[in-house]
Amino acid sequence: MMDAYIQISDLHKTYHTHNGSLNVLKGINLTVHKGEIFGIIGFSGAGKSTLARCINRLEVPDSGSIRVGGVDILSLSKKELLLERRKIGMIFQTFNLFEAKTVYRNIAYPLEISRVPQNEIRRRVLETAELVGLMDKLNAYPGGLSGGQKQRVGIARALVSNPDLLLSDEATSALDPQTTLQILDLLKQINRTTGITILMITHELDAIRYTCDRMAVLEDGQIIETGSVRDIFNNPLSRTGSIFARVYTEFQRASEENGSGI
Amino acid sequence: MSLLDTPLWEVIKGSFAPEIWQRLKPAIGETLYMVTLSSIIMLVLGLFLGILLTVTNPDGLIPMKILYTGSGWVINCLRSLPQMIMIILMIPVARLFFGKSYGVNACIIAIAASCIPMYARLVESSLLEIAKGKVEAARSIGSTNIQIIFRILIPETAPSLIRGFTVAVIAVISMTALAGMFGAGGIGDIAVRFGYQRFQHDVLFATVYILIILVQLVQWIGNFASKQILKKRNLI
Ligand SMILES: Nc1ncnc2c1ncn2[C@@H]1O[C@H](COP(=O)(O)OP(=O)(O)OP(=O)(O)O)[C@@H](O)[C@H]1O
Ligand SMILES: [Mg+2]
């Protein structure tokens, strides 16, 4: 039996906007094991990003509980939360790099704000840059990088402080298929070598199928299916699951007919 | 020389006479002194107020409705006063600080009071330009609010902040010229005393050249600096 690394129970979140309130998460229950790559799939607006943002408390849920590695995220003080966030890396669809800083300084930033000594920063940055394949770009600014390179910087910035958990919110959705594959390979490799737990949020079935061990289907603020990737692909119980699976098989047939294949 | 009895061309030629420029020299010094000092005060206080407005915004880093609305209201009030009225209003304030209500230092207070609110708004709009995702990334990394302001917000928006500061410094220059009418000295004072009261239009022309050159120079430096940064960052 594996450890439950992330444990979310009965999580609710409502956004209050000027045109009424929006019930985005409606009682989420989720368990992610240590060291696995867990996928969450769902249509646009299902609440995937909101769920991810609750895990490092970028968004404060209304009720429920979130435990990450035994830490009760929602009861942390402000100061404790800042320290806890440094143990949870996050990567984004839009990369969100700091354009005023070189690649080196982007990767170094998480260590700089934690007052790590300069020589230790240097060692860690070079190590991480090596891992993601950015050694030749350290002095470049993000503005001059390709999408794939930008996401490598994002990954390096998320990994440099040796987090135990990586939250990936549509990290490959802005990339072309070939670059997507490279980034997914990189995530898999990092997961294998460091044992980091990865929560991968996406609407790309391919990405989940290629990368994840287990997955959950999120529909309209609720987890409607959880299980191994293989089971959900072969026997989707939920509507979203079956739609995704059907779309996926059709998509694959079409791409095989066109001889392009992904 | 006056346009009343001398042809335009002669007045223009006359405006380059060395005696005029000799007389203008100390005035240029005074103007540069006023512009520099006012701009520094404006930069510091305007940045502070602009940051305050940005972070206390209901959607900002540290939402504080009362402070946000309050400071916004004060800024709007100050901005609704024409520059001339601001100078007149500041005369008693200057007397409080310096014991005299005229002179270079007194006018710096008026200039600052008039230009700080404008620059604060320019800073605010620059800071609000930042992509929300960058702030989000900085938060996800565990940055404190102070770290986000000084290590992310300001550096990321630096090119825009510089352009805003350029606009504000030019406003300071024009206000400095106006303050000359109220005993602040400098180029504005010369323009009023010689150009307006004594019809010495050659002197007036010379002051116009100086103001044009000054404004062009500031604009050029501002554009250049902001462009260099964007170029360095590979954003243009
Ligand atoms: N800050 C916010 N304020 C108000 N409503 C929000 C906010 N953030 C998200 N929402 C709404 O909550 C719902 C879920 O948003 P969320 O971003 O979690 O969806 P998602 O599953 O990540 O979608 P996508 O695949 O498009 O990224 C959407 O209807 C969205 O409009
Ligand atoms: Mg999303």
XYZ file of C-alpha atoms and ligand atoms in Angstrom:
530
model
C 0.000 0.000 0.000
C 1.379 3.402 -0.997
C 1.283 6.528 1.155
C -1.433 9.041 0.557
C 0.587 12.130 -0.227
C -2.156 14.568 -1.145
C -5.443 14.082 0.633
C -8.326 16.312 -0.253
C -11.676 15.838 1.337
C -15.000 17.508 0.766
C -13.464 20.631 -0.770
C -15.869 23.409 -1.691
C -15.130 26.676 -3.441
C -17.506 29.397 -4.558
C -16.509 32.528 -6.435
C -18.530 35.613 -5.703
C -18.679 37.947 -8.652
C -20.825 40.958 -9.367
C -23.175 38.823 -11.426
C -23.886 36.215 -8.795
C -21.894 33.462 -7.142
C -20.358 30.551 -8.968
C -20.072 27.181 -7.283
C -16.840 25.900 -8.826
C -15.778 23.025 -6.553
C -18.591 20.958 -5.097
C -17.135 18.522 -2.617
C -13.894 17.236 -4.064
C -12.425 14.055 -2.593
C -9.061 13.009 -3.926
C -6.065 10.966 -2.871
C -2.718 11.112 -4.644
C 0.058 8.712 -3.691
C 3.638 9.633 -3.044
C 5.800 9.460 -6.132
C 3.054 8.970 -8.686
C 2.093 11.116 -11.634
C -1.577 11.773 -11.198
C -3.645 13.259 -13.994
C -6.754 15.359 -13.693
C -8.770 15.817 -16.826
C -11.891 17.800 -17.473
C -13.495 20.237 -19.864
C -12.777 23.919 -19.794
C -14.409 25.543 -16.805
C -14.698 22.274 -14.873
C -12.631 23.747 -12.033
C -9.263 22.109 -12.662
C -7.165 25.242 -12.178
C -9.180 26.232 -9.136
C -8.501 22.837 -7.579
C -4.763 23.124 -8.257
C -4.661 26.652 -6.869
C -6.362 25.507 -3.682
C -3.573 22.997 -3.047
C -0.965 25.720 -2.490
C -3.654 28.063 -1.206
C -3.347 30.605 -3.986
C -7.100 30.301 -3.665
C -8.739 29.826 -0.282
C -11.506 27.228 -0.367
C -14.742 27.711 1.568
C -14.642 24.378 3.360
C -13.039 20.984 3.332
C -9.501 19.914 4.054
C -6.268 19.570 2.126
C -3.305 17.656 3.452
C -0.010 17.562 1.591
C 2.607 15.244 3.048
C 0.746 15.271 6.346
C 0.592 19.089 6.519
C -2.839 20.603 6.908
C -2.558 23.340 4.284
C -5.655 25.263 5.282
C -4.642 25.700 8.926
C -1.157 27.085 8.216
C -0.320 30.578 9.378
C 0.714 33.098 6.726
C 4.388 32.590 7.496
C 4.127 28.807 7.517
C 2.243 28.964 4.246
C 5.110 30.821 2.544
C 7.539 28.138 3.705
C 5.173 25.363 2.648
C 4.740 26.894 -0.819
C 8.486 26.623 -1.303
C 8.056 22.846 -1.046
C 5.383 22.802 -3.745
C 6.508 23.661 -7.258
C 4.041 24.924 -9.830
C 4.228 25.247 -13.605
C 1.785 27.031 -15.854
C 0.342 26.992 -19.348
C 1.571 30.536 -19.947
C 4.964 29.807 -18.317
C 4.774 33.016 -16.252
C 8.504 33.613 -16.358
C 10.038 36.830 -15.071
C 10.981 38.711 -18.219
C 13.218 41.139 -16.355
C 15.501 38.320 -15.264
C 17.850 36.061 -17.171
C 17.197 32.332 -17.278
C 19.768 31.945 -14.506
C 18.059 34.512 -12.284
C 14.631 33.020 -12.995
C 15.807 29.646 -11.789
C 17.687 31.205 -8.874
C 14.746 33.337 -7.711
C 13.141 30.782 -5.349
C 16.507 30.314 -3.621
C 17.286 34.040 -3.530
C 14.126 34.811 -1.603
C 14.914 32.002 0.846
C 18.299 33.591 1.635
C 20.315 30.619 0.416
C 24.064 31.443 0.203
C 25.304 32.509 -3.258
C 27.610 29.547 -3.900
C 24.863 27.120 -2.903
C 22.458 28.947 -5.255
C 24.959 28.644 -8.058
C 25.429 24.948 -7.485
C 21.684 24.249 -7.393
C 20.886 26.414 -10.428
C 23.549 24.776 -12.571
C 22.447 21.333 -11.431
C 18.821 22.058 -12.276
C 19.649 23.737 -15.581
C 21.646 20.673 -16.526
C 18.684 18.452 -15.651
C 16.244 20.338 -17.878
C 18.788 20.960 -20.653
C 19.239 24.718 -20.411
C 22.969 25.007 -19.825
C 23.506 27.000 -23.018
C 20.711 29.492 -22.255
C 21.563 30.628 -18.749
C 22.362 34.209 -19.765
C 19.445 34.574 -22.173
C 16.259 36.424 -21.299
C 12.949 34.516 -21.518
C 11.813 36.854 -24.303
C 14.284 35.193 -26.638
C 13.316 31.584 -25.939
C 10.997 29.158 -27.710
C 7.893 27.849 -25.960
C 9.556 24.574 -25.083
C 12.602 26.327 -23.677
C 10.379 28.665 -21.673
C 8.594 25.734 -20.092
C 11.962 24.167 -19.258
C 12.813 27.347 -17.393
C 9.433 27.129 -15.654
C 10.146 23.536 -14.659
C 13.662 24.384 -13.463
C 12.317 27.297 -11.399
C 9.745 24.963 -9.857
C 12.295 22.253 -9.097
C 15.281 24.247 -7.894
C 14.269 24.189 -4.241
C 13.792 20.411 -4.300
C 10.023 20.328 -3.788
C 8.196 17.112 -2.964
C 5.242 18.011 -5.156
C 4.919 19.547 -8.591
C 1.609 21.063 -9.662
C 1.367 21.250 -13.407
C -1.548 23.306 -14.715
C -1.835 22.719 -18.467
C 1.940 22.889 -18.726
C 1.998 21.577 -22.289
C -1.208 23.065 -23.642
C 0.554 25.935 -25.380
C 3.188 23.725 -27.009
C 3.294 21.869 -30.306
C 3.005 18.044 -30.197
C 6.702 17.410 -30.553
C 7.682 19.858 -27.806
C 4.846 18.520 -25.647
C 6.370 15.081 -25.915
C 9.789 16.383 -24.894
C 8.387 18.174 -21.873
C 6.343 15.136 -20.837
C 9.450 12.966 -21.168
C 11.298 15.429 -18.995
C 8.584 15.301 -16.330
C 8.613 11.510 -16.417
C 12.375 11.441 -16.114
C 12.334 13.858 -13.173
C 9.647 11.792 -11.496
C 11.734 8.638 -11.933
C 14.998 10.106 -10.722
C 13.782 12.255 -7.830
C 10.586 10.475 -6.812
C 8.690 13.769 -6.896
C 4.902 13.541 -6.896
C 3.339 15.256 -9.895
C -0.242 16.436 -10.184
C -0.864 16.990 -13.846
C -3.859 19.000 -14.883
C -4.748 18.975 -18.527
C -7.449 18.662 -21.102
C -5.164 16.682 -23.384
C -5.892 13.000 -23.076
C -2.706 12.103 -24.880
C -0.639 13.814 -22.239
C -2.360 11.901 -19.458
C -2.186 8.596 -21.268
C 1.496 9.083 -21.997
C 2.535 10.280 -18.565
C 0.212 9.362 -15.743
C -0.220 6.334 -13.547
C -3.651 7.171 -12.245
C -6.157 9.861 -13.113
C -9.401 11.508 -12.124
C -12.116 13.019 -14.255
C -13.420 16.351 -13.073
C -16.798 17.452 -14.293
C -18.680 20.517 -13.162
C -16.819 20.791 -9.877
C -16.961 17.148 -8.934
C -14.653 14.176 -9.358
C -16.803 11.719 -11.208
C -14.253 9.035 -11.844
C -10.915 7.974 -10.377
C -8.738 5.055 -11.298
C -5.810 3.809 -13.308
C -5.382 5.478 -16.662
C -5.810 2.182 -18.468
C -9.130 1.371 -16.779
C -10.636 4.750 -17.482
C -9.604 4.637 -21.118
C -10.964 1.163 -21.651
C -14.105 1.363 -19.525
C -15.042 4.980 -18.996
C -17.963 5.105 -16.575
C -18.611 8.805 -16.626
C -19.978 10.945 -19.394
C -16.883 13.144 -19.538
C -14.685 10.065 -19.407
C -16.496 8.457 -22.284
C -16.617 11.637 -24.306
C -12.905 12.081 -23.835
C -12.207 8.456 -24.659
C -14.395 8.577 -27.749
C -12.970 11.860 -28.934
C -9.561 10.409 -28.329
C -10.114 7.228 -30.378
C -11.696 9.183 -33.195
C -8.878 11.645 -33.090
C -6.367 8.846 -33.243
C -8.101 7.134 -36.128
C -8.194 10.419 -38.011
C -4.572 11.149 -37.380
C -3.593 7.607 -38.411
C -5.543 8.023 -41.635
C -3.710 11.259 -42.271
C -0.507 9.489 -41.477
C 0.518 12.159 -39.044
C 0.086 10.327 -35.732
C 0.983 11.957 -32.463
C 14.900 93.714 -29.083
C 11.151 93.756 -29.442
C 8.948 92.381 -32.179
C 7.110 95.712 -31.966
C 9.911 97.574 -33.726
C 12.213 94.866 -35.106
C 11.520 92.328 -37.830
C 11.128 88.721 -36.736
C 14.315 87.647 -38.454
C 16.385 90.243 -36.615
C 14.872 89.192 -33.286
C 15.705 85.574 -33.988
C 19.261 86.506 -34.905
C 19.463 88.657 -31.808
C 18.309 85.828 -29.598
C 21.639 84.087 -30.181
C 23.660 87.046 -28.900
C 26.271 86.023 -26.303
C 25.109 88.676 -23.759
C 21.679 87.075 -23.615
C 23.105 83.644 -23.015
C 25.459 85.034 -20.416
C 22.447 86.394 -18.584
C 20.556 83.112 -18.996
C 23.332 80.952 -17.594
C 22.439 81.272 -13.891
C 18.743 80.905 -14.775
C 19.463 77.629 -16.560
C 21.294 76.466 -13.452
C 18.331 77.361 -11.248
C 15.889 75.632 -13.547
C 17.993 72.468 -13.697
C 18.269 72.543 -9.917
C 14.491 72.891 -9.481
C 13.705 70.242 -12.093
C 16.183 67.774 -10.651
C 15.144 68.188 -7.043
C 11.406 68.202 -7.805
C 11.815 65.147 -10.014
C 13.629 63.232 -7.290
C 10.966 64.092 -4.716
C 8.283 63.207 -7.235
C 9.969 59.908 -8.067
C 10.200 58.773 -4.466
C 6.774 59.889 -3.267
C 5.023 59.137 -6.552
C 6.407 55.595 -6.615
C 5.367 55.109 -3.016
C 1.820 56.361 -3.639
C 1.536 54.459 -6.914
C 2.596 51.236 -5.226
C 0.160 51.917 -2.394
C -2.686 52.395 -4.868
C -1.760 49.226 -6.731
C -1.381 46.851 -3.819
C -4.381 48.111 -1.841
C -6.608 47.751 -4.912
C -9.500 45.331 -4.186
C -7.874 42.949 -6.714
C -4.363 43.715 -5.488
C -1.831 41.967 -3.277
C -3.081 43.432 0.013
C -6.660 44.618 -0.559
C -7.441 47.531 1.763
C -10.582 49.231 0.637
C -10.456 52.271 2.912
C -6.825 53.111 2.194
C -7.340 52.556 -1.528
C -10.433 54.716 -1.762
C -8.979 57.340 0.575
C -5.670 57.773 -1.210
C -7.410 57.707 -4.570
C -9.722 60.481 -3.429
C -6.865 62.671 -2.137
C -4.947 62.188 -5.378
C -7.969 63.112 -7.455
C -8.515 66.241 -5.376
C -4.917 67.361 -5.807
C -5.024 66.610 -9.512
C -8.144 68.666 -10.059
C -6.309 71.850 -9.030
C -4.745 73.812 -11.887
C -1.000 74.251 -11.457
C -1.240 77.977 -10.876
C -3.733 77.577 -8.031
C -1.485 74.899 -6.561
C 1.389 77.378 -6.455
C -0.760 80.022 -4.776
C -2.000 77.422 -2.292
C 1.507 76.290 -1.508
C 2.788 79.762 -0.653
C 1.684 79.543 3.005
C 2.946 75.964 3.191
C 6.342 77.080 1.922
C 6.389 79.867 4.483
C 5.871 77.239 7.139
C 8.892 75.251 5.928
C 11.326 77.970 4.852
C 10.083 81.122 6.496
C 9.669 82.783 3.130
C 7.052 82.211 0.528
C 9.117 82.686 -2.603
C 12.338 81.437 -4.027
C 13.527 78.207 -5.550
C 12.981 75.924 -2.570
C 9.465 77.177 -1.950
C 8.480 76.449 -5.502
C 9.825 72.930 -5.310
C 7.082 72.201 -2.784
C 4.428 73.496 -5.137
C 5.862 71.575 -8.058
C 6.047 68.369 -6.063
C 2.521 68.792 -4.703
C 1.228 69.256 -8.195
C 3.206 66.549 -9.995
C 3.332 63.746 -7.395
C -0.357 62.839 -7.754
C -0.070 62.710 -11.517
C 3.047 60.550 -11.361
C 1.374 58.288 -8.773
C -1.405 57.586 -11.278
C 1.145 56.888 -14.002
C 2.968 54.464 -11.692
C -0.317 52.791 -10.830
C -1.236 52.234 -14.455
C 2.245 50.886 -15.205
C 2.165 48.457 -12.298
C -1.327 47.265 -13.210
C 0.011 46.317 -16.645
C 1.912 43.361 -15.223
C 0.668 39.968 -16.375
C -1.290 38.442 -13.500
C 0.454 35.130 -14.097
C 3.826 36.532 -13.045
C 2.480 37.623 -9.690
C 0.777 34.269 -9.351
C 4.037 32.461 -10.097
C 5.878 34.588 -7.542
C 3.202 33.799 -4.966
C 3.343 30.077 -5.746
C 7.088 30.181 -5.104
C 6.457 31.553 -1.615
C 7.398 35.210 -2.096
C 6.362 37.711 0.525
C 4.408 40.737 -0.649
C 7.472 42.959 -0.238
C 9.502 40.566 -2.385
C 6.794 40.589 -5.038
C 6.720 44.398 -5.111
C 10.460 44.996 -5.271
C 11.727 41.910 -7.074
C 8.885 41.299 -9.528
C 6.425 44.164 -9.899
C 8.905 47.036 -10.290
C 11.592 45.302 -12.408
C 9.007 43.698 -14.702
C 7.280 47.007 -15.410
C 10.481 49.105 -15.486
C 10.234 50.141 -19.164
C 6.707 51.423 -18.631
C 7.664 53.093 -15.330
C 10.469 54.921 -17.123
C 8.130 56.154 -19.855
C 5.733 57.427 -17.186
C 8.557 59.174 -15.353
C 9.591 60.859 -18.598
C 6.110 62.287 -19.058
C 6.110 63.448 -15.440
C 9.534 65.131 -15.668
C 8.335 67.062 -18.695
C 5.349 68.217 -16.660
C 7.810 69.292 -13.958
C 9.762 71.329 -16.518
C 6.670 73.155 -17.689
C 5.590 73.772 -14.120
C 9.044 75.112 -13.281
C 8.646 77.671 -16.028
C 5.260 78.669 -14.665
C 6.594 78.931 -11.130
C 9.044 81.511 -12.434
C 6.157 83.963 -12.409
C 5.908 83.564 -8.651
C 9.482 84.339 -7.820
C 10.941 80.903 -8.262
C 13.683 82.234 -10.487
C 14.965 80.189 -13.369
C 14.091 80.370 -17.028
C 10.415 81.110 -16.413
C 11.365 84.140 -14.353
C 13.555 85.474 -17.168
C 10.809 84.875 -19.714
C 8.326 86.860 -17.651
C 10.619 89.693 -16.628
C 12.249 90.312 -20.003
C 9.847 88.797 -22.491
C 6.567 89.909 -20.968
C 7.292 93.005 -18.886
C 10.026 94.590 -21.039
C 9.130 93.276 -24.476
C 12.642 91.881 -24.961
C 11.517 89.195 -27.338
C 15.016 88.073 -28.196
C 15.415 86.978 -24.586
C 11.994 85.345 -24.670
C 12.994 83.369 -27.765
C 16.170 82.204 -26.081
C 14.177 80.848 -23.124
C 11.897 79.035 -25.554
C 14.884 77.334 -27.186
C 16.129 76.172 -23.824
C 12.764 74.736 -22.805
C 12.375 72.936 -26.126
C 15.858 71.459 -25.915
C 15.320 70.426 -22.310
C 12.042 68.649 -23.051
C 13.421 66.966 -26.167
C 16.442 65.793 -24.247
C 14.370 64.318 -21.421
C 12.035 62.602 -23.861
C 14.943 61.205 -25.825
C 16.695 59.864 -22.729
C 13.445 58.305 -21.489
C 12.674 56.631 -24.805
C 16.228 55.429 -25.157
C 16.416 53.933 -21.654
C 13.081 52.186 -21.936
C 13.923 50.846 -25.378
C 17.336 49.597 -24.264
C 15.735 47.603 -21.484
C 13.152 46.074 -23.793
C 15.900 45.214 -26.257
C 18.046 43.645 -23.580
C 15.079 41.521 -22.534
C 14.439 40.482 -26.122
C 10.944 41.931 -25.986
C 11.271 44.083 -29.106
N -10.977 34.423 -9.769
C -12.163 34.017 -10.255
N -13.270 34.752 -10.040
C -14.463 34.345 -10.505
N -14.664 33.227 -11.212
C -13.606 32.444 -11.470
C -12.291 32.798 -11.014
N -11.426 31.844 -11.415
C -12.153 30.945 -12.094
N -13.469 31.291 -12.143
C -14.538 30.531 -12.771
O -14.554 29.248 -12.201
C -14.801 28.250 -13.198
C -13.692 27.229 -13.168
O -12.495 27.859 -13.548
P -11.144 27.060 -13.695
O -10.127 28.023 -14.141
O -10.880 26.304 -12.449
O -11.482 26.041 -14.868
P -10.538 25.044 -15.637
O -11.114 23.685 -15.475
O -9.134 25.224 -15.213
O -10.717 25.513 -17.143
P -9.633 25.607 -18.319
O -9.473 24.249 -18.876
O -10.289 26.530 -19.302
O -8.392 26.171 -17.739
C -14.927 28.978 -14.509
O -16.299 29.114 -14.811
C -14.314 30.323 -14.244
O -14.957 31.310 -15.008
Mg -7.374 26.071 -16.143
